[in-house]
Structures are given as C-alpha cells and as structure tokens.
PDB file of C-alpha atoms in Angstrom:
ATOM      1  CA  MET E 705       0.000   0.000   0.000  1.00 45.00           C
ATOM      2  CA  ALA E 706       1.376   3.395  -1.006  1.00 46.00           C
ATOM      3  CA  LYS E 707       2.369   5.743   1.791  1.00 47.00           C
ATOM      4  CA  TYR E 708       1.333   9.334   2.468  1.00 48.00           C
ATOM      5  CA  LYS E 709      -2.266   8.932   1.322  1.00 56.00           C
ATOM      6  CA  PRO E 710      -4.647  11.706   2.444  1.00 69.00           C
ATOM      7  CA  GLN E 711      -6.791  11.029   5.496  1.00 75.00           C
ATOM      8  CA  HIS E 712      -9.918  10.702   3.374  1.00 75.00           C
ATOM      9  CA  GLN E 713      -8.365   7.786   1.497  1.00 80.00           C
ATOM     10  CA  ARG E 714      -7.445   6.112   4.782  1.00 87.00           C
ATOM     11  CA  LEU E 715     -10.978   6.558   6.092  1.00 87.00           C
ATOM     12  CA  LEU E 716     -12.377   4.900   2.992  1.00 84.00           C
ATOM     13  CA  PHE E 717      -9.895   2.055   3.449  1.00 88.00           C
ATOM     14  CA  ILE E 718     -10.787   1.605   7.137  1.00 90.00           C
ATOM     15  CA  ASP E 719     -14.507   1.750   6.375  1.00 89.00           C
ATOM     16  CA  ARG E 720     -14.158  -0.933   3.717  1.00 87.00           C
ATOM     17  CA  LYS E 721     -12.184  -3.212   6.029  1.00 90.00           C
ATOM     18  CA  ILE E 722     -14.755  -2.873   8.802  1.00 91.00           C
ATOM     19  CA  GLN E 723     -17.638  -3.573   6.389  1.00 88.00           C
ATOM     20  CA  GLU E 724     -15.899  -6.778   5.309  1.00 88.00           C
ATOM     21  CA  GLY E 725     -16.513  -8.076   8.826  1.00 88.00           C
ATOM     22  CA  GLY E 726     -12.986  -9.170   9.625  1.00 90.00           C
ATOM     23  CA  PHE E 727     -12.785  -7.154  12.863  1.00 93.00           C
ATOM     24  CA  PRO E 728      -9.661  -5.184  11.930  1.00 93.00           C
ATOM     25  CA  ASN E 729      -7.675  -3.499  14.685  1.00 94.00           C
ATOM     26  CA  CYS E 730      -5.177  -0.660  14.828  1.00 92.00           C
ATOM     27  CA  ARG E 731      -2.209  -2.940  14.279  1.00 92.00           C
ATOM     28  CA  SER E 732      -3.590  -4.798  11.252  1.00 92.00           C
ATOM     29  CA  LEU E 733      -4.850  -1.603   9.618  1.00 92.00           C
ATOM     30  CA  ALA E 734      -1.579   0.212  10.266  1.00 90.00           C
ATOM     31  CA  GLU E 735       0.493  -2.626   8.792  1.00 90.00           C
ATOM     32  CA  GLU E 736      -1.600  -2.854   5.618  1.00 89.00           C
ATOM     33  CA  TRP E 737      -1.717   0.926   5.053  1.00 88.00           C
ATOM     34  CA  GLU E 738       1.905   1.367   6.157  1.00 87.00           C
ATOM     35  CA  VAL E 739       1.307   4.045   8.765  1.00 89.00           C
ATOM     36  CA  SER E 740       1.618   4.123  12.550  1.00 91.00           C
ATOM     37  CA  SER E 741      -0.981   2.643  14.894  1.00 91.00           C
ATOM     38  CA  LYS E 742      -1.425   6.099  16.418  1.00 91.00           C
ATOM     39  CA  THR E 743      -2.455   7.459  13.015  1.00 91.00           C
ATOM     40  CA  ILE E 744      -5.073   4.718  12.637  1.00 91.00           C
ATOM     41  CA  GLN E 745      -6.330   5.339  16.191  1.00 92.00           C
ATOM     42  CA  ARG E 746      -6.821   9.023  15.394  1.00 91.00           C
ATOM     43  CA  ASP E 747      -8.736   8.022  12.257  1.00 90.00           C
ATOM     44  CA  LEU E 748     -10.970   5.670  14.261  1.00 92.00           C
ATOM     45  CA  ASP E 749     -11.667   8.413  16.786  1.00 91.00           C
ATOM     46  CA  TYR E 750     -12.536  10.757  13.948  1.00 88.00           C
ATOM     47  CA  LEU E 751     -14.967   8.198  12.511  1.00 87.00           C
ATOM     48  CA  ARG E 752     -16.638   7.699  15.872  1.00 88.00           C
ATOM     49  CA  TYR E 753     -16.773  11.202  17.321  1.00 87.00           C
ATOM     50  CA  GLN E 754     -16.742  13.531  14.318  1.00 82.00           C
ATOM     51  CA  LEU E 755     -18.658  11.488  11.730  1.00 79.00           C
ATOM     52  CA  GLY E 756     -20.882   9.673  14.209  1.00 83.00           C
ATOM     53  CA  ALA E 757     -20.016   6.193  12.951  1.00 87.00           C
ATOM     54  CA  PRO E 758     -21.591   3.343  15.028  1.00 90.00           C
ATOM     55  CA  LEU E 759     -18.123   1.970  15.707  1.00 91.00           C
ATOM     56  CA  GLU E 760     -17.391  -0.391  18.585  1.00 93.00           C
ATOM     57  CA  TYR E 761     -14.486  -2.566  19.693  1.00 93.00           C
ATOM     58  CA  SER E 762     -15.048  -6.295  20.242  1.00 92.00           C
ATOM     59  CA  ALA E 763     -12.832  -7.637  23.020  1.00 91.00           C
ATOM     60  CA  GLY E 764     -13.567 -11.199  21.985  1.00 91.00           C
ATOM     61  CA  GLU E 765     -12.662 -10.620  18.313  1.00 91.00           C
ATOM     62  CA  ARG E 766      -9.983  -8.064  19.190  1.00 92.00           C
ATOM     63  CA  GLY E 767     -11.117  -5.726  16.491  1.00 93.00           C
ATOM     64  CA  TYR E 768     -13.627  -3.083  15.390  1.00 94.00           C
ATOM     65  CA  TYR E 769     -17.079  -3.521  13.892  1.00 93.00           C
ATOM     66  CA  TYR E 770     -20.178  -1.492  13.058  1.00 91.00           C
ATOM     67  CA  THR E 771     -23.188  -1.968  15.315  1.00 91.00           C
ATOM     68  CA  GLU E 772     -25.342  -1.052  12.307  1.00 86.00           C
ATOM     69  CA  PRO E 773     -24.600  -3.589   9.538  1.00 79.00           C
ATOM     70  CA  ARG E 774     -25.712  -1.317   6.682  1.00 77.00           C
ATOM     71  CA  TYR E 775     -23.755   1.714   7.813  1.00 80.00           C
ATOM     72  CA  GLN E 776     -21.383   3.422   5.390  1.00 73.00           C
ATOM     73  CA  LEU E 777     -19.553   6.732   5.433  1.00 72.00           C
ATOM     74  CA  PRO E 778     -21.729   9.678   4.380  1.00 59.00           C
ATOM     75  CA  ALA E 779     -19.103  10.645   1.817  1.00 50.00           C
ATOM     76  CA  MET E 780     -19.681   7.293   0.143  1.00 49.00           C
ATOM     77  CA  ASP E 781     -23.438   7.642  -0.296  1.00 52.00           C
ATOM     78  CA  VAL E 782     -23.802   7.156  -4.026  1.00 57.00           C
ATOM     79  CA  LYS E 783     -27.187   7.480  -5.690  1.00 60.00           C
ATOM     80  CA  GLU E 784     -28.131   5.416  -8.732  1.00 59.00           C
ATOM     81  CA  SER E 785     -27.973   8.544 -10.893  1.00 63.00           C
ATOM     82  CA  ASP E 786     -24.393   9.053  -9.681  1.00 68.00           C
ATOM     83  CA  LEU E 787     -23.530   5.478 -10.617  1.00 67.00           C
ATOM     84  CA  PHE E 788     -24.953   6.032 -14.072  1.00 71.00           C
ATOM     85  CA  ALA E 789     -22.784   9.127 -14.523  1.00 74.00           C
ATOM     86  CA  ILE E 790     -19.726   7.164 -13.378  1.00 71.00           C
ATOM     87  CA  TYR E 791     -20.586   4.367 -15.782  1.00 72.00           C
ATOM     88  CA  LEU E 792     -20.844   6.832 -18.665  1.00 75.00           C
ATOM     89  CA  ALA E 793     -17.505   8.357 -17.671  1.00 76.00           C
ATOM     90  CA  GLU E 794     -15.847   4.958 -17.861  1.00 73.00           C
ATOM     91  CA  LYS E 795     -17.375   4.294 -21.283  1.00 74.00           C
ATOM     92  CA  LEU E 796     -16.192   7.668 -22.542  1.00 75.00           C
ATOM     93  CA  LEU E 797     -12.731   6.999 -21.133  1.00 77.00           C
ATOM     94  CA  ARG E 798     -12.438   3.894 -23.290  1.00 73.00           C
ATOM     95  CA  GLN E 799     -12.597   6.091 -26.369  1.00 69.00           C
ATOM     96  CA  TYR E 800      -9.071   7.227 -25.488  1.00 70.00           C
ATOM     97  CA  GLU E 801      -7.680   3.688 -25.249  1.00 68.00           C
ATOM     98  CA  GLY E 802      -4.496   3.440 -27.270  1.00 61.00           C
ATOM     99  CA  THR E 803      -3.719   7.130 -26.888  1.00 64.00           C
ATOM    100  CA  PRO E 804      -0.852   8.454 -24.755  1.00 62.00           C
ATOM    101  CA  VAL E 805      -3.198   9.922 -22.130  1.00 70.00           C
ATOM    102  CA  TYR E 806      -5.237   6.775 -21.563  1.00 76.00           C
ATOM    103  CA  HIS E 807      -2.956   5.399 -18.845  1.00 75.00           C
ATOM    104  CA  ASN E 808      -3.050   8.619 -16.812  1.00 75.00           C
ATOM    105  CA  LEU E 809      -6.809   8.996 -17.193  1.00 77.00           C
ATOM    106  CA  SER E 810      -7.304   5.363 -16.160  1.00 79.00           C
ATOM    107  CA  GLN E 811      -5.326   5.918 -12.976  1.00 77.00           C
ATOM    108  CA  VAL E 812      -7.523   8.878 -12.069  1.00 74.00           C
ATOM    109  CA  PHE E 813     -10.654   6.838 -12.737  1.00 74.00           C
ATOM    110  CA  ARG E 814      -9.355   3.963 -10.613  1.00 73.00           C
ATOM    111  CA  LYS E 815      -9.018   6.405  -7.705  1.00 67.00           C
ATOM    112  CA  ILE E 816     -12.663   7.346  -8.158  1.00 67.00           C
ATOM    113  CA  GLU E 817     -13.639   3.675  -8.216  1.00 66.00           C
ATOM    114  CA  ASP E 818     -11.669   3.027  -5.040  1.00 62.00           C
ATOM    115  CA  SER E 819     -13.731   5.692  -3.314  1.00 58.00           C
ATOM    116  CA  LEU E 820     -17.017   3.940  -4.102  1.00 61.00           C
ATOM    117  CA  PRO E 821     -18.820   1.497  -1.833  1.00 56.00           C
ATOM    118  CA  ALA E 822     -17.883  -2.134  -2.191  1.00 51.00           C
ATOM    119  CA  LYS E 823     -21.559  -2.895  -2.893  1.00 48.00           C
ATOM    120  CA  THR E 824     -24.090  -0.898  -4.822  1.00 49.00           C
ATOM    121  CA  CYS E 825     -27.778  -1.669  -5.162  1.00 46.00           C
ATOM    122  CA  LEU E 826     -29.365  -0.795  -8.487  1.00 44.00           C
ATOM    123  CA  GLY E 827     -33.059  -0.819  -9.131  1.00 45.00           C
ATOM    124  CA  PRO E 828     -34.847  -2.682 -11.929  1.00 45.00           C
ATOM    125  CA  GLY E 829     -34.022  -1.573 -15.427  1.00 47.00           C
ATOM    126  CA  SER E 830     -30.510  -0.442 -14.517  1.00 51.00           C
ATOM    127  CA  ASP E 831     -28.719  -2.631 -17.035  1.00 59.00           C
ATOM    128  CA  PHE E 832     -25.974  -0.238 -18.142  1.00 60.00           C
ATOM    129  CA  SER E 833     -24.735  -2.752 -20.716  1.00 65.00           C
ATOM    130  CA  ARG E 834     -27.439  -1.428 -23.046  1.00 71.00           C
ATOM    131  CA  PHE E 835     -25.411   1.766 -23.568  1.00 73.00           C
ATOM    132  CA  SER E 836     -22.447   1.858 -25.956  1.00 74.00           C
ATOM    133  CA  PHE E 837     -20.141   4.478 -27.462  1.00 71.00           C
ATOM    134  CA  PHE E 838     -18.356   4.274 -30.804  1.00 73.00           C
ATOM    135  CA  SER E 839     -15.133   6.256 -30.896  1.00 71.00           C
ATOM    136  CA  ALA E 840     -13.509   7.893 -33.904  1.00 71.00           C
ATOM    137  CA  ALA E 841     -10.565   6.255 -35.642  1.00 74.00           C
ATOM    138  CA  GLN E 842      -7.364   6.946 -33.726  1.00 76.00           C
ATOM    139  CA  THR E 843      -4.131   8.151 -35.279  1.00 81.00           C
ATOM    140  CA  VAL E 844      -0.869   6.434 -34.390  1.00 83.00           C
ATOM    141  CA  ILE E 845       1.594   8.613 -32.484  1.00 88.00           C
ATOM    142  CA  LYS E 846       5.182   7.448 -32.199  1.00 88.00           C
ATOM    143  CA  PRO E 847       6.511   6.686 -28.679  1.00 83.00           C
ATOM    144  CA  GLY E 848       7.832   9.727 -26.875  1.00 89.00           C
ATOM    145  CA  ILE E 849       6.212  12.289 -29.178  1.00 92.00           C
ATOM    146  CA  TRP E 850       3.214  13.074 -27.006  1.00 86.00           C
ATOM    147  CA  GLN E 851       5.298  13.281 -23.847  1.00 88.00           C
ATOM    148  CA  ALA E 852       7.791  15.674 -25.463  1.00 94.00           C
ATOM    149  CA  VAL E 853       5.026  17.925 -26.813  1.00 94.00           C
ATOM    150  CA  PHE E 854       3.191  17.921 -23.488  1.00 90.00           C
ATOM    151  CA  GLU E 855       6.366  18.871 -21.634  1.00 93.00           C
ATOM    152  CA  GLY E 856       6.997  21.652 -24.123  1.00 96.00           C
ATOM    153  CA  LEU E 857       3.475  22.968 -23.595  1.00 95.00           C
ATOM    154  CA  ARG E 858       3.813  22.751 -19.819  1.00 93.00           C
ATOM    155  CA  THR E 859       7.245  24.365 -19.488  1.00 95.00           C
ATOM    156  CA  LEU E 860       7.135  26.725 -22.520  1.00 96.00           C
ATOM    157  CA  ARG E 861      10.196  25.130 -24.112  1.00 97.00           C
ATOM    158  CA  SER E 862      10.861  24.888 -27.829  1.00 97.00           C
ATOM    159  CA  LEU E 863      10.787  21.574 -29.689  1.00 98.00           C
ATOM    160  CA  ASP E 864      12.925  20.337 -32.557  1.00 97.00           C
ATOM    161  CA  ILE E 865      10.768  18.082 -34.710  1.00 97.00           C
ATOM    162  CA  ASP E 866      10.997  16.082 -37.905  1.00 96.00           C
ATOM    163  CA  TYR E 867       7.667  16.673 -39.611  1.00 95.00           C
ATOM    164  CA  SER E 868       6.209  14.924 -42.634  1.00 92.00           C
ATOM    165  CA  VAL E 869       3.455  16.384 -44.776  1.00 82.00           C
ATOM    166  CA  PRO E 870       0.706  14.243 -46.372  1.00 74.00           C
ATOM    167  CA  SER E 871       1.925  14.076 -49.940  1.00 67.00           C
ATOM    168  CA  ALA E 872       2.978  11.528 -52.531  1.00 62.00           C
ATOM    169  CA  THR E 873       6.654  12.115 -51.718  1.00 69.00           C
ATOM    170  CA  GLY E 874       6.173  11.987 -47.966  1.00 71.00           C
ATOM    171  CA  ALA E 875       8.874  14.614 -47.533  1.00 84.00           C
ATOM    172  CA  THR E 876      10.083  15.287 -43.999  1.00 91.00           C
ATOM    173  CA  THR E 877      11.483  18.611 -42.830  1.00 92.00           C
ATOM    174  CA  GLY E 878      13.280  19.555 -39.645  1.00 95.00           C
ATOM    175  CA  ARG E 879      11.660  22.408 -37.771  1.00 95.00           C
ATOM    176  CA  ARG E 880      11.868  24.225 -34.463  1.00 97.00           C
ATOM    177  CA  ILE E 881       8.464  25.044 -33.022  1.00 97.00           C
ATOM    178  CA  ASP E 882       7.207  26.853 -29.919  1.00 98.00           C
ATOM    179  CA  PRO E 883       4.124  24.911 -28.740  1.00 97.00           C
ATOM    180  CA  TYR E 884       1.260  27.216 -27.726  1.00 96.00           C
ATOM    181  CA  HIS E 885      -1.834  25.045 -27.386  1.00 94.00           C
ATOM    182  CA  GLY E 886      -2.823  21.352 -27.643  1.00 92.00           C
ATOM    183  CA  VAL E 887      -6.017  20.195 -29.364  1.00 89.00           C
ATOM    184  CA  ARG E 888      -7.720  16.816 -29.788  1.00 85.00           C
ATOM    185  CA  PHE E 889     -10.065  16.515 -32.764  1.00 84.00           C
ATOM    186  CA  GLU E 890     -11.712  13.458 -34.324  1.00 79.00           C
ATOM    187  CA  GLY E 891      -9.156  10.948 -33.079  1.00 77.00           C
ATOM    188  CA  ASP E 892      -6.045  13.042 -33.731  1.00 84.00           C
ATOM    189  CA  TRP E 893      -3.889  15.235 -31.491  1.00 88.00           C
ATOM    190  CA  TYR E 894      -2.679  18.598 -32.733  1.00 92.00           C
ATOM    191  CA  VAL E 895      -0.458  21.319 -31.371  1.00 94.00           C
ATOM    192  CA  ILE E 896      -0.762  24.959 -32.389  1.00 94.00           C
ATOM    193  CA  ALA E 897       2.754  26.324 -32.450  1.00 95.00           C
ATOM    194  CA  TYR E 898       4.927  29.076 -33.811  1.00 96.00           C
ATOM    195  CA  CYS E 899       7.010  27.584 -36.620  1.00 96.00           C
ATOM    196  CA  HIS E 900      10.490  29.104 -36.879  1.00 96.00           C
ATOM    197  CA  LEU E 901      10.864  27.723 -40.426  1.00 95.00           C
ATOM    198  CA  ARG E 902       7.699  29.374 -41.788  1.00 93.00           C
ATOM    199  CA  ARG E 903       7.777  32.255 -39.274  1.00 94.00           C
ATOM    200  CA  GLU E 904       4.097  31.981 -38.485  1.00 92.00           C
ATOM    201  CA  ILE E 905       1.682  30.173 -36.181  1.00 91.00           C
ATOM    202  CA  ARG E 906       0.657  26.815 -37.639  1.00 90.00           C
ATOM    203  CA  THR E 907      -1.161  23.636 -36.660  1.00 91.00           C
ATOM    204  CA  PHE E 908       0.836  20.398 -36.448  1.00 94.00           C
ATOM    205  CA  SER E 909      -0.476  16.847 -36.194  1.00 93.00           C
ATOM    206  CA  LEU E 910       1.387  14.760 -33.626  1.00 93.00           C
ATOM    207  CA  ALA E 911       0.849  11.695 -35.821  1.00 91.00           C
ATOM    208  CA  ARG E 912       2.967  13.311 -38.559  1.00 93.00           C
ATOM    209  CA  MET E 913       5.877  14.000 -36.234  1.00 95.00           C
ATOM    210  CA  GLN E 914       8.605  11.465 -36.915  1.00 94.00           C
ATOM    211  CA  ALA E 915      10.718  12.719 -34.008  1.00 95.00           C
ATOM    212  CA  ALA E 916      10.439  15.364 -31.303  1.00 96.00           C
ATOM    213  CA  GLN E 917      13.258  16.574 -29.084  1.00 96.00           C
ATOM    214  CA  LEU E 918      12.684  18.948 -26.193  1.00 96.00           C
ATOM    215  CA  SER E 919      15.201  21.799 -26.239  1.00 96.00           C
ATOM    216  CA  ASN E 920      16.544  23.901 -23.379  1.00 95.00           C
ATOM    217  CA  VAL E 921      15.316  27.090 -25.041  1.00 96.00           C
ATOM    218  CA  THR E 922      12.324  28.741 -23.407  1.00 96.00           C
ATOM    219  CA  PHE E 923       9.933  31.056 -25.217  1.00 97.00           C
ATOM    220  CA  THR E 924       7.139  33.522 -24.541  1.00 96.00           C
ATOM    221  CA  ILE E 925       3.753  33.055 -26.183  1.00 95.00           C
ATOM    222  CA  ALA E 926       3.143  35.835 -28.683  1.00 91.00           C
ATOM    223  CA  PRO E 927       0.765  38.432 -27.195  1.00 91.00           C
ATOM    224  CA  GLU E 928      -1.374  38.386 -30.346  1.00 87.00           C
ATOM    225  CA  PHE E 929      -2.106  34.662 -29.923  1.00 90.00           C
ATOM    226  CA  ASP E 930      -5.672  34.163 -28.701  1.00 88.00           C
ATOM    227  CA  PHE E 931      -6.868  30.581 -29.052  1.00 87.00           C
ATOM    228  CA  GLN E 932     -10.522  31.428 -28.500  1.00 84.00           C
ATOM    229  CA  ALA E 933     -10.372  34.182 -31.084  1.00 80.00           C
ATOM    230  CA  ILE E 934      -8.637  32.223 -33.849  1.00 78.00           C
ATOM    231  CA  THR E 935     -10.876  29.184 -33.411  1.00 79.00           C
ATOM    232  CA  ALA E 936     -14.158  31.021 -32.899  1.00 78.00           C
ATOM    233  CA  SER E 937     -15.318  30.429 -36.502  1.00 80.00           C
ATOM    234  CA  HIS E 938     -13.513  27.182 -37.224  1.00 81.00           C
ATOM    235  CA  PHE E 939     -15.202  24.222 -38.927  1.00 84.00           C
ATOM    236  CA  GLY E 940     -12.846  21.416 -37.988  1.00 80.00           C
ATOM    237  CA  VAL E 941      -9.273  21.705 -36.819  1.00 78.00           C
ATOM    238  CA  HIS E 942      -8.043  24.195 -39.426  1.00 78.00           C
ATOM    239  CA  TRP E 943      -8.447  27.942 -39.054  1.00 77.00           C
ATOM    240  CA  SER E 944      -7.119  31.267 -40.363  1.00 78.00           C
ATOM    241  CA  ASP E 945      -7.625  35.009 -40.002  1.00 76.00           C
ATOM    242  CA  ARG E 946      -9.878  35.083 -43.048  1.00 85.00           C
ATOM    243  CA  LEU E 947     -13.650  34.713 -42.572  1.00 90.00           C
ATOM    244  CA  THR E 948     -15.722  33.315 -45.419  1.00 94.00           C
ATOM    245  CA  ARG E 949     -19.510  33.313 -45.756  1.00 95.00           C
ATOM    246  CA  VAL E 950     -20.802  30.004 -47.101  1.00 96.00           C
ATOM    247  CA  ARG E 951     -24.250  29.207 -48.511  1.00 97.00           C
ATOM    248  CA  VAL E 952     -25.224  25.608 -49.227  1.00 97.00           C
ATOM    249  CA  ARG E 953     -28.459  24.198 -50.630  1.00 97.00           C
ATOM    250  CA  PHE E 954     -29.461  20.787 -49.230  1.00 97.00           C
ATOM    251  CA  SER E 955     -32.075  18.555 -50.848  1.00 96.00           C
ATOM    252  CA  LYS E 956     -35.320  17.591 -49.124  1.00 95.00           C
ATOM    253  CA  GLU E 957     -33.998  14.020 -48.701  1.00 96.00           C
ATOM    254  CA  VAL E 958     -31.284  15.108 -46.245  1.00 96.00           C
ATOM    255  CA  ALA E 959     -32.862  18.300 -44.911  1.00 95.00           C
ATOM    256  CA  PRO E 960     -34.180  16.558 -41.745  1.00 95.00           C
ATOM    257  CA  TYR E 961     -30.624  15.444 -40.848  1.00 95.00           C
ATOM    258  CA  ILE E 962     -29.295  18.987 -41.293  1.00 95.00           C
ATOM    259  CA  ARG E 963     -32.056  20.507 -39.174  1.00 94.00           C
ATOM    260  CA  GLU E 964     -31.525  18.172 -36.212  1.00 94.00           C
ATOM    261  CA  ARG E 965     -27.970  19.288 -35.432  1.00 93.00           C
ATOM    262  CA  ILE E 966     -25.981  22.404 -34.686  1.00 92.00           C
ATOM    263  CA  TRP E 967     -23.144  22.134 -37.186  1.00 93.00           C
ATOM    264  CA  HIS E 968     -21.641  25.545 -36.479  1.00 92.00           C
ATOM    265  CA  GLU E 969     -22.376  28.326 -34.015  1.00 89.00           C
ATOM    266  CA  SER E 970     -22.943  30.831 -36.852  1.00 92.00           C
ATOM    267  CA  GLN E 971     -25.358  28.656 -38.827  1.00 94.00           C
ATOM    268  CA  GLN E 972     -28.655  29.989 -40.123  1.00 96.00           C
ATOM    269  CA  ILE E 973     -31.211  27.682 -41.706  1.00 96.00           C
ATOM    270  CA  SER E 974     -34.064  28.706 -43.961  1.00 96.00           C
ATOM    271  CA  ASP E 975     -36.601  26.417 -45.589  1.00 94.00           C
ATOM    272  CA  ALA E 976     -37.000  25.977 -49.337  1.00 93.00           C
ATOM    273  CA  ALA E 977     -40.335  25.582 -51.095  1.00 92.00           C
ATOM    274  CA  ASP E 978     -39.570  22.037 -52.279  1.00 93.00           C
ATOM    275  CA  GLY E 979     -38.799  20.759 -48.765  1.00 94.00           C
ATOM    276  CA  GLY E 980     -35.056  21.349 -48.966  1.00 95.00           C
ATOM    277  CA  LEU E 981     -33.209  24.016 -47.033  1.00 96.00           C
ATOM    278  CA  LEU E 982     -30.497  26.647 -47.258  1.00 97.00           C
ATOM    279  CA  LEU E 983     -27.650  26.553 -44.726  1.00 97.00           C
ATOM    280  CA  GLU E 984     -25.601  29.696 -44.210  1.00 97.00           C
ATOM    281  CA  LEU E 985     -22.526  29.944 -41.995  1.00 95.00           C
ATOM    282  CA  THR E 986     -19.295  31.898 -41.623  1.00 94.00           C
ATOM    283  CA  VAL E 987     -16.059  29.936 -41.229  1.00 93.00           C
ATOM    284  CA  SER E 988     -12.369  30.725 -41.004  1.00 89.00           C
ATOM    285  CA  HIS E 989     -11.141  27.836 -43.181  1.00 88.00           C
ATOM    286  CA  LEU E 990     -12.694  25.799 -45.992  1.00 92.00           C
ATOM    287  CA  PHE E 991     -10.633  22.584 -45.816  1.00 90.00           C
ATOM    288  CA  ASP E 992     -12.706  20.644 -43.267  1.00 90.00           C
ATOM    289  CA  LEU E 993     -15.958  22.179 -44.484  1.00 94.00           C
ATOM    290  CA  LYS E 994     -15.240  20.902 -47.984  1.00 95.00           C
ATOM    291  CA  LYS E 995     -14.702  17.355 -46.674  1.00 93.00           C
ATOM    292  CA  TRP E 996     -17.988  17.547 -44.775  1.00 94.00           C
ATOM    293  CA  LEU E 997     -19.904  18.793 -47.813  1.00 96.00           C
ATOM    294  CA  LEU E 998     -18.463  16.035 -49.985  1.00 95.00           C
ATOM    295  CA  SER E 999     -19.833  13.476 -47.538  1.00 95.00           C
ATOM    296  CA  TRP E1000     -23.360  14.571 -48.579  1.00 96.00           C
ATOM    297  CA  GLY E1001     -22.652  13.866 -52.256  1.00 95.00           C
ATOM    298  CA  CYS E1002     -25.198  15.242 -54.713  1.00 95.00           C
ATOM    299  CA  GLN E1003     -27.558  16.161 -51.859  1.00 96.00           C
ATOM    300  CA  ALA E1004     -25.553  19.350 -51.170  1.00 96.00           C
ATOM    301  CA  ARG E1005     -24.801  22.166 -53.611  1.00 97.00           C
ATOM    302  CA  VAL E1006     -22.518  25.077 -52.739  1.00 97.00           C
ATOM    303  CA  LEU E1007     -23.924  28.431 -53.813  1.00 97.00           C
ATOM    304  CA  GLU E1008     -21.263  30.662 -52.213  1.00 96.00           C
ATOM    305  CA  PRO E1009     -18.367  31.324 -52.278  1.00 96.00           C
ATOM    306  CA  ALA E1010     -17.512  30.764 -55.930  1.00 96.00           C
ATOM    307  CA  GLU E1011     -14.073  29.344 -55.091  1.00 95.00           C
ATOM    308  CA  LEU E1012     -15.570  26.594 -52.924  1.00 96.00           C
ATOM    309  CA  ALA E1013     -18.223  25.819 -55.541  1.00 97.00           C
ATOM    310  CA  GLU E1014     -15.479  25.406 -58.154  1.00 97.00           C
ATOM    311  CA  GLN E1015     -13.448  23.161 -55.843  1.00 96.00           C
ATOM    312  CA  MET E1016     -16.506  20.957 -55.332  1.00 96.00           C
ATOM    313  CA  ALA E1017     -17.162  20.854 -59.088  1.00 96.00           C
ATOM    314  CA  GLU E1018     -13.557  19.898 -59.841  1.00 96.00           C
ATOM    315  CA  GLU E1019     -13.710  17.166 -57.208  1.00 95.00           C
ATOM    316  CA  ALA E1020     -16.907  15.837 -58.801  1.00 95.00           C
ATOM    317  CA  ARG E1021     -15.303  15.860 -62.256  1.00 95.00           C
ATOM    318  CA  ALA E1022     -12.250  14.040 -60.928  1.00 95.00           C
ATOM    319  CA  MET E1023     -14.429  11.382 -59.313  1.00 94.00           C
ATOM    320  CA  ALA E1024     -16.406  11.002 -62.528  1.00 94.00           C
ATOM    321  CA  ARG E1025     -13.175  10.410 -64.443  1.00 95.00           C
ATOM    322  CA  LEU E1026     -12.049   7.931 -61.822  1.00 94.00           C
ATOM    323  CA  TYR E1027     -15.222   5.862 -62.152  1.00 93.00           C
ATOM    324  CA  ALA E1028     -15.714   6.312 -65.920  1.00 87.00           C
TER     325      ALA E1028
END
C-alpha cells in the first residue's frame, strides 16, 4: 500500500475493512496501510466522534465492527444517478484507449472507483450494458512524441521536430516550433505552435511528427495569440484570419438530418419551397468544411463562395473520371 495517502483515502480504506466483517484493529490496519498505529487510532476516533459512525471494539474478536450492519460513510453515499454518470464516464474513457493519455486517465478513474462502496444496489431496469459508445478512428503517435510535446506545452520550451506532410513524396522537414496550445479533434492530437521555419503560427499533427526533441530554449507566447479568437469560426481543426460566408443548398432528402444538429455556431437555416433548405454559416477555413460537404454527395450544392463551388465541381469531375 502506497504511503502518504490523504486522510480521506485512509478513512475509505478503514470503512471498507470494517464492512468486510474481519474485525480489523489498529495494528492490522496500520500494517496494511503502512502508517503508525497512532495514526489509525486518530482516524478511528474521527470516525466515531466527528462522523458519528456506530463503531465499537469487540474484546472477543480483538477488532472493530459497526453496530449497524448497513452503515457506510456519508461521503460514500452514491445514488443510482451518480452510478450512471460514473458508468458513462468509464465508457467515454475507453474512447481514449491506445492514446498516450489513456494510462493517466485510467489511474484517475481507478481512484474514483476506489472511493465507491464495495456494494451498490441498483433498481430494476438499470442494465448499463445497453449503452455503448463508438469512438472515432485513432491516429498512431510514435513513442515519446506526445510526452515531449506535453512537456513543451507545460514548461514553454521549444521543440525540434521532424515533420512529414501528407503528400505523394512523404517529404520530412526539420523544424523548431514553440508549442502554444494542444487540441484533440476526431481521433487526432494537434499542437498549435509558432514555426520558426515558416515564421508563423501553424497547426501540427502529432501523428505526422517522426521525431520530437525537447530543447533547453524557453519562449514567450506571442501576445497576439488568442486561441478562442482564432478558433471562434472554425469548422474542424483548421483555421485562419480570413472569414468566409458560405451558402449551401441541401435537398429535401437530407434536410431533416441537417435541421436536427448544430453544425456551427454561426449557422442559419431557412426552408425551401420544395422541402429542402439553405444553410448559411461563416467559417475561417474551408478545408474541413469541404470534406464535410463532400460526404453529402449530390444532396448538397454550394452556392457561395464561388471558389468553394469550383473546388466541389472539380472534385466531382475528378471522381467522374475515376469511375468512368
């Protein structure tokens, strides 16, 4: 048992041991928790006199027990709604399995579990197995990359990285970056950083980093960097200083799906006479928006801006040639 646990953790441990009915005493509890018997005695006194626990000592069993069999610490009173929230948290945590943060998050969750009662009574219809979550595809991040980037973010130290761009050549360039902000989006981790090679703030995918070395050079975040401001109108993980108004016509076949969600905070929806609709929004980058519009196929037609409409048309022509 690890040493130097807070008193609350010890109280939970003592409470659990007493509920098990083994009549623990100061010596046995102290040996298992690796503290002094005096510390355990103070905890027992606190349970009895401060928390009002029905705690008694059995001379025959040479240990402590509760005179009320169903007693548990007030801090451990967990309602069924609380259990459901905890269950959902565990399911959501599994979406991060295989990512560098999963181990740390699991340890935190285990601490929460250790603080729960050994037994929980759920009413009828509480079968949580009927809830599932499907996570997005995860990118593969090389060992050590995430840790180096996180340390750079935490200590404001520059990173020397080997970065590959998604292209046919797969070219890799060496860069020095100053990491400003970390972002997780659709199964990938990104870092917004000042790039010394390009002399501007850019977004880097951790999955495309072939190597990352933490330097001893510290930096100061540029005063003009405002994460909330630059991402306020984003549609996806890409953003820029340029705002673009977009108008898209959706057919009546997919209009119900568009109406049922908030796709962007700036969106405005108006109905069309044939049952379709017009979606208007203002975004700071078209890359991710274009991918989303392509997923609707011929059910979505870009009306504005002209440059995005032409990009969609060229993509359609290229696909037609591919399948001709």
